[in-house]
Amino acid sequence: MLVTAALVAAVAILVSVSLPPKRLAVTPQPDGTVPGILHVHTKESDGIGGPDEIAAAAARAGLKFVVFTDHGDATGEPDPPAYRSGVLCLDGVEISTTGGHYIAIDMPKAPYPLGGEPRDVAEDVRRLGGFGIVAHPDSPKPQLRWNDWSVPVDAVEIVNLDTSWRQWAHQANAPADPASAGSQRWSARRRLLAALAAYPFRPAETIGSLVQTGGVVPQWAALAAGRRVVMLAGADAHARLGLRADPADSAWALPFPAYHSSFRTMSVRVALEEPLTGNADADAARLMRAIRAGHVYTALDSVATPPSLDVVASNAGGTGRPGDQLAPAGPVSLHVRSNAPAGFTTVVWNGANRVGADHHEQDFTAALEDTGVYWVEVRSSDRAPDVAWLTSNPVYVRDASVAASDARRSPAATTTQALFDGRSGAGWRVEHDPTSLAAIDVAPIVGGAELRFRFGLSGGSLVGQVAALVVDTPNGVAPADRVMFTIRAEQPMRVSVQLRTGGGVSGRWARSVYADATEQEHTIFFDDMRPVGQTITPVPPRAEVRNMMFVVDTINTRPGISGRIWIKQAVLAK
Ligand SMILES: [Zn+2]
Ligand SMILES: [Zn+2]
């Protein structure tokens, strides 16, 4: 009994000293936005709730929309928009790439599994008309962290609630060796223990207290310098806390944080051009139009709620709101109006740089330079840790031409070697795994011939199905620095163009391309290829290359699928 009493006392003390401050109830000041949340997992993947249950939790938290994003390869038909418990439910998908997770919303089902490199998945999502969001880019787990910031993505999660606690857990488990990391490790452990003790009493405030904001602002700003990249937040709500590395291992999961608590912690607030009507299809279209335009801000409701934020940039040429592009026309004045409680600080940013003095008033106008990517953060500076309570999107004050194209080097080139002579298939052959089929023939066309590659991946489970069209390059591919080819395919698909070295230093490097029934010319620079697995160098050693291959495998093709690909010309060039 003495032990129990001591434990109870210890827990009581821990709770009382670790309770995060109760969220502030601020004076409502309607700003016309609609609150909702993105990035929610249902029991379709690794969440524990069904859509109805989750929507009901969102309704209780005061949200008007929820975006489900179960894990998948985007080949499933998304559920149509629907109202449940008065909450508009949208269905998206979270796609695993080799360099992190990418959320696609507002997209029809994909004709083939989306996967592979981040740049390929982002390209496919864009082609299919979807809106792509980088999920938890700053995850402490390397396989979940976004690894390619050159990809032209549509949006970035600047906060992810699931990542927030993982970052603390990562620090708590950090190796003990460096002298300085030791104390950091213990403070992270204390932090998590305190959160565990406080959670039953103030769940939303506890989840919010683990949030660290601003981690990916530099990466976001670098992208936003060239194009519109929407800042969003993701709940990444599962209503379960996996204790094992394998997220599917539900035997080792705790049933919290509850959906309702996650939804009371954070929201995104969307400024619609027209109000919601109650018609799910029409409202989904309005909501998505506004999110795509960046007419949205993020609020950490566990700090204070309901938030209000209005930002308008103006110059001699006109006015713009967050998400908008405003043509440069002399000095910019940024008018900011919020319901920030006393003691909070409003910071104006230009990309990754703070500009001007901090503001402590709810209504002010900042004088800014002619061009910039201007956004606003309201910080809860009176409490520890200092976090962004509200984060706006930027007004882009710049010429439309600054929105740079993603064009690479000019394709102007001189041929060094024809891999296909337009007549015979000499030098070409096929390779495939024992269960799959592949064949090559030369099909006559007007004025010559084209290579026809037929493949059939075996059905059933994954057994390393692969079919490849191969051409030998016995003397290497130097001095060429690229391959140029014309390709079409019977059905939409991705083909992985690969170089393979021979002998004792065998390795492969790949660049995947999209192909469909429309003939397309492609140029692939060898230094733009990425290693397949472990390789000796990050780029292919051109003199050592012995084969070039057009590979069909299960990264982007389902088992059991067969089809045809035609190659009309293929040349090495520099
Ligand atoms: Zn994820
Ligand atoms: Zn997720």
XYZ file of C-alpha atoms and ligand atoms in Angstrom:
576
model
C 0.000 0.000 0.000
C 2.897 2.248 0.823
C 4.364 1.601 -2.629
C 1.005 2.303 -4.303
C 0.579 5.506 -2.333
C 4.085 6.592 -3.238
C 3.399 5.848 -6.913
C 0.125 7.757 -6.864
C 1.864 10.673 -5.229
C 4.679 10.553 -7.748
C 2.257 10.520 -10.676
C 0.240 13.356 -9.136
C 3.364 15.460 -8.760
C 4.526 14.617 -12.277
C 1.131 15.541 -13.691
C 0.886 18.779 -11.770
C 4.315 19.980 -12.822
C 4.072 18.772 -16.410
C 0.573 19.877 -17.398
C 0.843 22.155 -20.422
C -1.134 25.397 -20.100
C -4.813 25.095 -20.916
C -5.538 26.474 -24.362
C -6.579 30.105 -24.379
C -10.100 30.970 -25.389
C -9.613 34.049 -27.552
C -12.203 36.539 -28.688
C -13.826 35.121 -31.812
C -13.326 37.387 -34.803
C -14.727 35.575 -37.848
C -12.303 35.749 -40.785
C -14.464 33.787 -43.199
C -12.280 30.684 -43.199
C -13.433 27.085 -42.875
C -11.503 24.866 -40.429
C -10.543 21.322 -41.303
C -7.743 18.826 -41.188
C -5.640 16.908 -43.692
C -3.717 13.671 -43.474
C -5.911 11.267 -41.522
C -5.563 7.486 -41.602
C -8.595 5.220 -41.318
C -8.674 1.499 -40.684
C -8.286 1.089 -44.459
C -4.582 1.417 -43.687
C -2.970 1.852 -40.276
C -5.619 3.938 -38.513
C -8.187 2.441 -36.155
C -11.367 4.349 -37.031
C -13.853 4.176 -39.884
C -14.823 7.288 -41.872
C -18.089 7.807 -39.941
C -16.409 7.589 -36.569
C -13.615 9.938 -37.649
C -16.028 12.449 -39.158
C -18.037 12.438 -35.918
C -14.835 13.165 -33.978
C -14.033 16.001 -36.383
C -17.531 17.415 -35.939
C -17.104 17.401 -32.143
C -13.812 19.268 -32.596
C -15.612 21.906 -34.661
C -14.034 20.985 -38.000
C -15.900 21.268 -41.299
C -13.787 18.991 -43.488
C -11.427 16.033 -43.205
C -9.066 14.640 -45.828
C -8.423 10.899 -45.485
C -5.031 9.770 -46.745
C -4.645 6.048 -46.314
C -1.423 4.447 -47.502
C -1.616 3.089 -51.023
C -0.284 3.141 -54.571
C -3.199 5.249 -55.900
C -4.667 2.415 -58.004
C -7.745 2.200 -55.768
C -10.817 4.228 -56.696
C -11.012 7.141 -54.214
C -14.292 7.448 -52.317
C -16.372 10.308 -53.725
C -16.663 13.414 -51.509
C -19.374 12.920 -48.875
C -20.826 14.682 -45.875
C -20.712 12.636 -42.666
C -21.914 14.191 -39.392
C -21.923 17.512 -41.249
C -18.230 17.180 -42.067
C -17.113 17.148 -45.699
C -14.942 14.054 -46.184
C -12.423 13.883 -49.017
C -10.424 10.840 -49.947
C -6.750 11.032 -50.887
C -3.836 8.653 -50.717
C -0.395 8.638 -49.094
C 2.112 7.144 -51.522
C 5.432 5.674 -50.406
C 8.333 6.754 -52.603
C 11.987 5.764 -52.258
C 12.572 9.195 -50.721
C 9.654 9.779 -48.361
C 5.859 9.906 -48.419
C 3.822 11.951 -50.894
C 0.131 12.684 -50.394
C -2.081 12.977 -53.471
C -5.538 14.486 -53.179
C -8.170 15.545 -55.692
C -6.969 12.858 -58.097
C -8.699 10.003 -59.937
C -7.318 6.501 -59.572
C -3.986 5.915 -61.261
C -3.713 3.509 -64.233
C -0.661 1.815 -62.701
C 0.856 1.699 -59.194
C 2.549 4.972 -58.264
C 5.911 4.495 -56.603
C 9.627 4.757 -57.138
C 11.560 7.981 -56.927
C 9.975 11.133 -55.465
C 10.396 13.006 -58.771
C 8.525 10.284 -60.683
C 5.659 10.061 -58.225
C 5.294 13.858 -58.176
C 5.304 13.908 -61.988
C 2.603 11.211 -62.137
C 0.433 12.965 -59.553
C 0.667 16.174 -61.562
C -0.152 14.455 -64.864
C -3.201 12.823 -63.280
C -4.389 16.247 -62.122
C -3.813 15.607 -58.431
C -2.472 17.958 -55.787
C 0.686 16.614 -54.142
C 1.814 17.299 -50.577
C 5.156 16.281 -49.100
C 4.246 14.436 -45.893
C 6.333 14.735 -42.719
C 9.436 15.980 -44.611
C 11.381 16.351 -41.357
C 10.654 12.919 -39.935
C 13.542 11.624 -37.824
C 13.143 8.247 -39.552
C 15.338 8.309 -42.678
C 12.910 6.208 -44.727
C 10.050 8.618 -43.972
C 12.017 11.847 -44.512
C 11.738 13.661 -47.860
C 15.077 13.356 -49.626
C 14.692 15.273 -52.871
C 14.026 19.006 -52.531
C 14.543 19.586 -56.255
C 11.171 18.000 -57.033
C 8.490 20.535 -58.061
C 5.901 19.601 -55.428
C 2.618 21.428 -54.865
C 2.685 21.654 -51.082
C 4.710 20.828 -47.996
C 3.605 19.835 -44.500
C 5.321 22.347 -42.259
C 3.859 20.595 -39.201
C 2.996 16.934 -38.767
C 1.638 15.909 -35.381
C 2.836 12.320 -35.668
C 6.366 13.478 -36.457
C 6.370 15.874 -33.497
C 6.436 13.162 -30.867
C 8.724 10.993 -32.988
C 11.283 13.793 -32.992
C 11.299 13.759 -29.192
C 11.419 9.964 -29.138
C 14.333 10.083 -31.558
C 16.220 12.469 -29.273
C 15.379 10.316 -26.272
C 16.906 7.297 -28.000
C 19.924 9.141 -29.401
C 23.245 7.403 -28.803
C 24.797 8.389 -25.515
C 28.379 9.015 -26.688
C 28.742 12.791 -27.291
C 28.986 14.720 -24.039
C 26.400 17.312 -25.080
C 23.815 14.871 -26.414
C 23.468 13.190 -23.037
C 21.545 15.979 -21.343
C 19.471 16.526 -24.459
C 18.563 12.867 -24.344
C 17.410 13.066 -20.768
C 15.424 16.221 -21.315
C 13.694 14.553 -24.280
C 12.889 11.550 -22.093
C 11.520 13.785 -19.337
C 9.487 15.586 -21.970
C 7.889 12.387 -23.278
C 7.253 11.039 -19.806
C 5.618 14.314 -18.824
C 3.493 14.172 -21.977
C 2.405 10.634 -21.156
C 1.395 11.728 -17.662
C -0.386 14.876 -18.826
C -2.170 13.387 -21.852
C -5.236 12.012 -19.999
C -5.875 15.405 -18.444
C -5.197 17.793 -21.347
C -4.859 15.670 -24.487
C -4.855 18.390 -27.165
C -2.588 20.676 -25.180
C -0.207 17.784 -24.568
C -0.012 16.814 -28.251
C 0.447 20.493 -29.104
C 3.192 20.888 -26.508
C 5.354 18.432 -28.455
C 5.092 20.414 -31.691
C 8.279 22.101 -32.903
C 7.596 24.456 -35.795
C 9.862 25.930 -38.436
C 12.044 22.890 -39.147
C 11.424 22.780 -42.890
C 10.991 26.482 -43.575
C 14.422 26.772 -45.298
C 13.645 23.910 -47.694
C 10.149 25.230 -48.345
C 11.501 28.745 -48.953
C 14.041 27.481 -51.480
C 11.227 25.828 -53.457
C 8.876 28.782 -53.060
C 11.529 31.119 -54.474
C 10.726 29.674 -57.893
C 7.094 28.616 -57.731
C 4.006 28.507 -55.575
C 4.396 25.851 -52.905
C 1.545 25.763 -50.397
C 2.378 25.472 -46.701
C 0.034 23.004 -45.028
C -0.138 20.923 -41.876
C -0.920 17.253 -41.473
C -2.466 15.578 -38.453
C -1.166 12.177 -39.577
C -3.829 10.913 -37.178
C -4.067 7.137 -36.731
C -5.530 7.039 -33.218
C -2.801 4.585 -32.424
C 0.757 4.861 -31.319
C 2.895 2.148 -32.852
C 5.535 0.891 -30.476
C 7.265 -1.145 -33.112
C 9.135 0.048 -36.176
C 6.647 -1.782 -38.393
C 3.569 0.449 -38.582
C 1.364 -2.524 -39.513
C 2.216 -4.388 -36.323
C -0.919 -3.383 -34.441
C -0.261 -5.793 -31.595
C 2.243 -3.242 -30.345
C 0.165 -0.100 -30.486
C -1.523 2.100 -27.907
C -4.953 3.467 -28.826
C -3.997 7.142 -28.617
C -3.822 9.975 -29.387
C -7.542 9.756 -30.123
C -8.746 11.304 -33.383
C -10.770 13.845 -31.428
C -7.685 14.998 -29.502
C -5.603 15.330 -32.672
C -8.400 17.346 -34.275
C -8.538 19.723 -31.303
C -4.774 20.247 -31.509
C -4.404 21.713 -34.964
C -6.386 22.822 -37.997
C -5.950 24.303 -41.411
C -8.217 27.261 -42.152
C -9.292 27.644 -45.752
C -10.537 30.917 -47.250
C -13.216 29.916 -49.755
C -14.297 32.168 -52.572
C -17.881 31.033 -52.122
C -19.434 29.463 -49.009
C -20.113 25.742 -48.689
C -23.517 24.670 -49.981
C -24.068 21.227 -48.481
C -23.567 19.561 -51.872
C -20.500 17.371 -51.352
C -19.230 17.418 -54.935
C -19.599 21.156 -55.394
C -18.124 21.875 -51.970
C -15.163 19.564 -52.534
C -14.401 21.438 -55.745
C -14.543 24.797 -53.909
C -12.408 23.551 -51.068
C -9.780 22.091 -53.389
C -9.684 25.235 -55.528
C -8.855 27.267 -52.421
C -6.272 24.812 -51.064
C -4.543 24.593 -54.438
C -4.424 28.384 -54.552
C -2.771 28.521 -51.127
C -5.729 30.381 -49.610
C -5.125 28.661 -46.307
C -3.385 29.114 -42.981
C -2.430 26.701 -40.229
C -3.478 27.098 -36.600
C -2.219 25.312 -33.516
C -5.569 25.339 -31.715
C -4.069 23.716 -28.633
C -2.400 27.079 -27.909
C -5.434 29.311 -28.439
C -8.699 29.132 -30.345
C -10.703 30.157 -32.359
C -8.034 31.871 -34.452
C -8.502 34.743 -36.841
C -6.003 35.916 -39.417
C -6.327 38.271 -42.331
C -3.319 39.235 -44.469
C -3.420 41.578 -47.465
C -0.463 42.827 -49.467
C -0.854 45.888 -51.627
C 1.267 48.024 -53.889
C 0.592 50.628 -56.577
C -0.548 47.845 -58.924
C -3.146 46.108 -56.762
C -3.680 43.786 -53.817
C -3.017 40.135 -53.127
C -3.876 37.653 -50.392
C -1.850 34.683 -49.206
C -1.363 32.252 -52.086
C -1.794 35.011 -54.674
C 0.830 36.392 -56.996
C 1.088 40.180 -57.108
C 3.024 41.950 -59.860
C 5.781 44.234 -58.536
C 4.824 47.936 -58.536
C 6.863 49.786 -55.933
C 6.917 49.343 -52.172
C 4.585 46.764 -50.627
C 2.466 47.342 -47.576
C 1.350 44.261 -45.726
C -1.765 44.709 -43.634
C -2.140 42.070 -40.926
C -5.130 41.643 -38.663
C -5.443 38.846 -36.109
C -6.974 38.124 -32.725
C -3.579 37.322 -31.198
C -3.801 37.346 -27.389
C -1.667 39.794 -25.429
C 1.923 38.632 -25.239
C 1.887 36.943 -28.631
C 4.281 38.116 -31.328
C 3.619 38.508 -35.033
C 6.606 38.014 -37.300
C 6.750 38.945 -40.986
C 8.897 36.730 -43.212
C 10.311 36.983 -46.702
C 10.974 33.368 -47.631
C 13.306 32.079 -44.902
C 14.219 35.558 -43.575
C 12.492 37.552 -40.891
C 11.880 41.090 -42.037
C 11.323 44.216 -39.970
C 10.556 44.395 -36.291
C 8.320 42.008 -34.380
C 4.768 43.174 -33.836
C 2.698 42.880 -30.707
C -0.499 44.536 -31.896
C -3.467 42.744 -33.470
C -3.683 45.143 -36.384
C -0.706 46.671 -38.155
C 0.741 47.504 -41.545
C 4.326 46.607 -42.407
C 6.248 48.525 -45.088
C 8.146 46.048 -47.261
C 10.395 46.043 -50.293
C 9.099 45.826 -53.865
C 9.427 42.064 -54.267
C 9.352 39.110 -51.895
C 7.616 35.962 -50.734
C 5.843 37.531 -47.767
C 4.159 35.500 -45.078
C 3.237 35.926 -41.453
C 3.602 33.911 -38.308
C 1.910 34.619 -34.987
C 4.004 33.103 -32.239
C 3.006 32.196 -28.685
C 6.029 33.964 -27.296
C 4.700 34.042 -23.742
C 4.971 30.303 -23.268
C 7.645 27.694 -23.614
C 8.392 26.434 -26.111
C 7.848 29.342 -28.410
C 5.835 27.909 -31.335
C 3.981 29.253 -34.331
C 0.339 29.557 -33.331
C -0.715 30.746 -36.794
C 1.200 30.341 -40.065
C -0.065 32.056 -43.203
C 0.826 31.242 -46.769
C 2.858 33.825 -48.659
C 1.806 36.559 -51.016
C 4.240 36.183 -53.914
C 5.204 39.683 -55.025
C 7.203 39.055 -58.178
C 6.991 38.823 -61.932
C 5.094 35.859 -63.285
C 8.240 34.982 -65.236
C 10.075 34.345 -61.961
C 7.896 31.296 -61.556
C 10.662 29.375 -63.223
C 10.081 26.502 -65.564
C 11.533 23.196 -64.496
C 13.231 22.766 -67.857
C 16.588 21.063 -67.825
C 19.491 21.461 -70.200
C 18.818 21.928 -73.879
C 18.418 18.673 -75.782
C 20.669 19.954 -78.608
C 23.093 17.114 -79.152
C 25.299 15.325 -81.613
C 24.772 11.669 -82.201
C 27.653 9.478 -81.226
C 26.148 6.065 -81.812
C 22.817 4.706 -83.016
C 21.696 1.906 -80.705
C 18.903 0.982 -83.108
C 19.573 1.367 -86.825
C 15.901 1.542 -87.858
C 16.117 -1.767 -89.757
C 17.298 -4.787 -87.818
C 17.222 -5.683 -84.162
C 20.911 -6.570 -84.133
C 22.384 -6.163 -80.663
C 18.965 -6.212 -78.955
C 17.590 -9.012 -76.794
C 15.357 -9.556 -73.776
C 15.823 -10.605 -70.177
C 13.183 -11.670 -67.684
C 12.754 -13.478 -64.386
C 11.874 -17.204 -64.585
C 8.149 -16.608 -64.023
C 7.622 -13.751 -66.522
C 7.726 -13.539 -70.304
C 9.396 -11.151 -72.744
C 9.908 -11.096 -76.490
C 11.320 -8.725 -79.072
C 10.672 -8.375 -82.778
C 11.229 -5.796 -85.444
C 7.979 -4.386 -86.818
C 8.050 -2.729 -90.247
C 6.726 0.827 -90.465
C 6.703 3.331 -93.317
C 10.319 4.101 -94.171
C 11.923 1.563 -91.837
C 11.152 -0.444 -88.754
C 10.616 -0.134 -85.024
C 11.441 -2.381 -82.107
C 8.443 -4.060 -80.536
C 8.845 -5.338 -76.999
C 6.208 -7.630 -75.546
C 6.149 -8.416 -71.838
C 4.000 -10.377 -69.435
C 4.763 -10.172 -65.727
C 3.634 -13.271 -63.864
C 0.608 -12.887 -61.608
C 0.256 -13.572 -57.917
C 2.634 -12.528 -55.207
C 5.770 -10.474 -55.673
C 8.613 -12.738 -56.760
C 10.820 -10.119 -58.382
C 8.867 -9.994 -61.653
C 10.875 -8.179 -64.302
C 10.996 -8.003 -68.083
C 13.616 -5.994 -69.930
C 14.539 -4.985 -73.430
C 18.329 -4.973 -73.497
C 20.916 -3.590 -75.887
C 24.585 -4.425 -75.460
C 27.185 -1.675 -75.359
C 30.393 -3.743 -75.275
C 32.653 -0.679 -75.424
C 30.811 1.413 -72.877
C 28.649 4.469 -73.571
C 31.359 7.157 -73.420
C 31.815 9.725 -74.854
C 28.005 10.058 -74.900
C 26.429 11.798 -71.909
C 22.826 10.961 -72.701
C 20.504 8.580 -74.486
C 17.720 9.857 -76.733
C 14.833 7.645 -77.775
C 11.277 7.651 -79.054
C 8.832 5.450 -77.180
C 5.154 4.603 -77.048
C 3.272 2.010 -75.039
C -0.005 0.183 -75.422
C -1.267 1.472 -72.081
C -0.077 4.212 -69.688
C 2.938 2.939 -67.763
C 6.407 3.801 -66.519
C 9.494 2.260 -68.035
C 12.783 2.336 -66.166
C 15.713 3.127 -68.459
C 18.819 1.634 -66.933
C 22.548 1.344 -67.490
C 24.341 -1.732 -66.208
C 28.046 -2.245 -65.766
C 29.603 -5.654 -66.266
C 32.362 -7.776 -64.818
C 33.312 -7.590 -61.181
C 31.879 -4.095 -60.603
C 28.334 -4.764 -61.627
C 25.827 -2.032 -60.802
C 22.710 -0.382 -62.206
C 21.570 3.215 -62.540
C 18.063 4.200 -63.580
C 15.785 6.989 -64.729
C 12.129 6.207 -65.160
C 9.972 7.680 -67.944
C 6.261 7.775 -68.571
C 4.953 6.225 -71.776
C 1.519 5.890 -73.322
C -0.072 5.462 -76.761
C 1.254 8.851 -77.898
C 4.765 8.621 -79.251
C 7.181 10.683 -77.144
C 10.812 11.649 -77.465
C 12.908 11.458 -74.325
C 16.416 12.530 -73.427
C 17.991 11.006 -70.360
C 21.285 12.385 -69.120
C 23.413 9.693 -67.551
C 24.340 11.920 -64.620
C 20.628 12.299 -63.909
C 20.280 8.565 -63.321
C 20.167 7.292 -59.753
C 21.649 4.092 -58.361
C 19.469 0.992 -58.105
C 20.435 -0.383 -54.698
C 24.096 -0.247 -53.745
C 26.460 0.908 -56.503
C 30.117 1.781 -56.757
C 29.468 5.431 -57.717
C 26.407 7.680 -57.577
C 26.538 8.158 -61.374
C 27.229 5.409 -63.911
C 30.916 4.970 -64.912
C 30.323 5.388 -68.635
C 33.301 3.385 -69.858
C 32.238 0.373 -67.775
C 28.641 0.248 -68.988
C 27.865 -2.979 -70.849
C 24.084 -2.798 -71.299
C 21.309 -0.309 -71.640
C 17.884 -1.600 -70.671
C 14.220 -0.649 -70.836
C 12.901 -2.339 -67.702
C 9.332 -3.168 -66.712
C 9.061 -4.262 -63.084
C 6.661 -4.195 -60.152
C 7.624 -0.697 -59.000
C 5.092 0.678 -61.494
C 3.527 -2.394 -63.101
C 1.206 -4.827 -61.352
C 1.953 -8.552 -61.387
C -0.101 -10.292 -64.067
C -0.009 -7.333 -66.466
C 1.106 -7.791 -70.056
C 1.617 -5.209 -72.761
C 3.664 -3.853 -75.621
C 6.183 -1.047 -76.000
C 7.553 0.329 -79.273
C 10.943 2.041 -79.627
C 11.366 3.920 -82.881
C 14.805 5.422 -82.446
C 17.486 5.133 -79.797
C 20.803 6.953 -79.950
C 23.653 7.724 -77.642
C 24.462 11.422 -77.849
C 26.463 14.197 -76.283
Zn 3.673 8.899 -43.860
Zn 0.463 9.322 -42.795
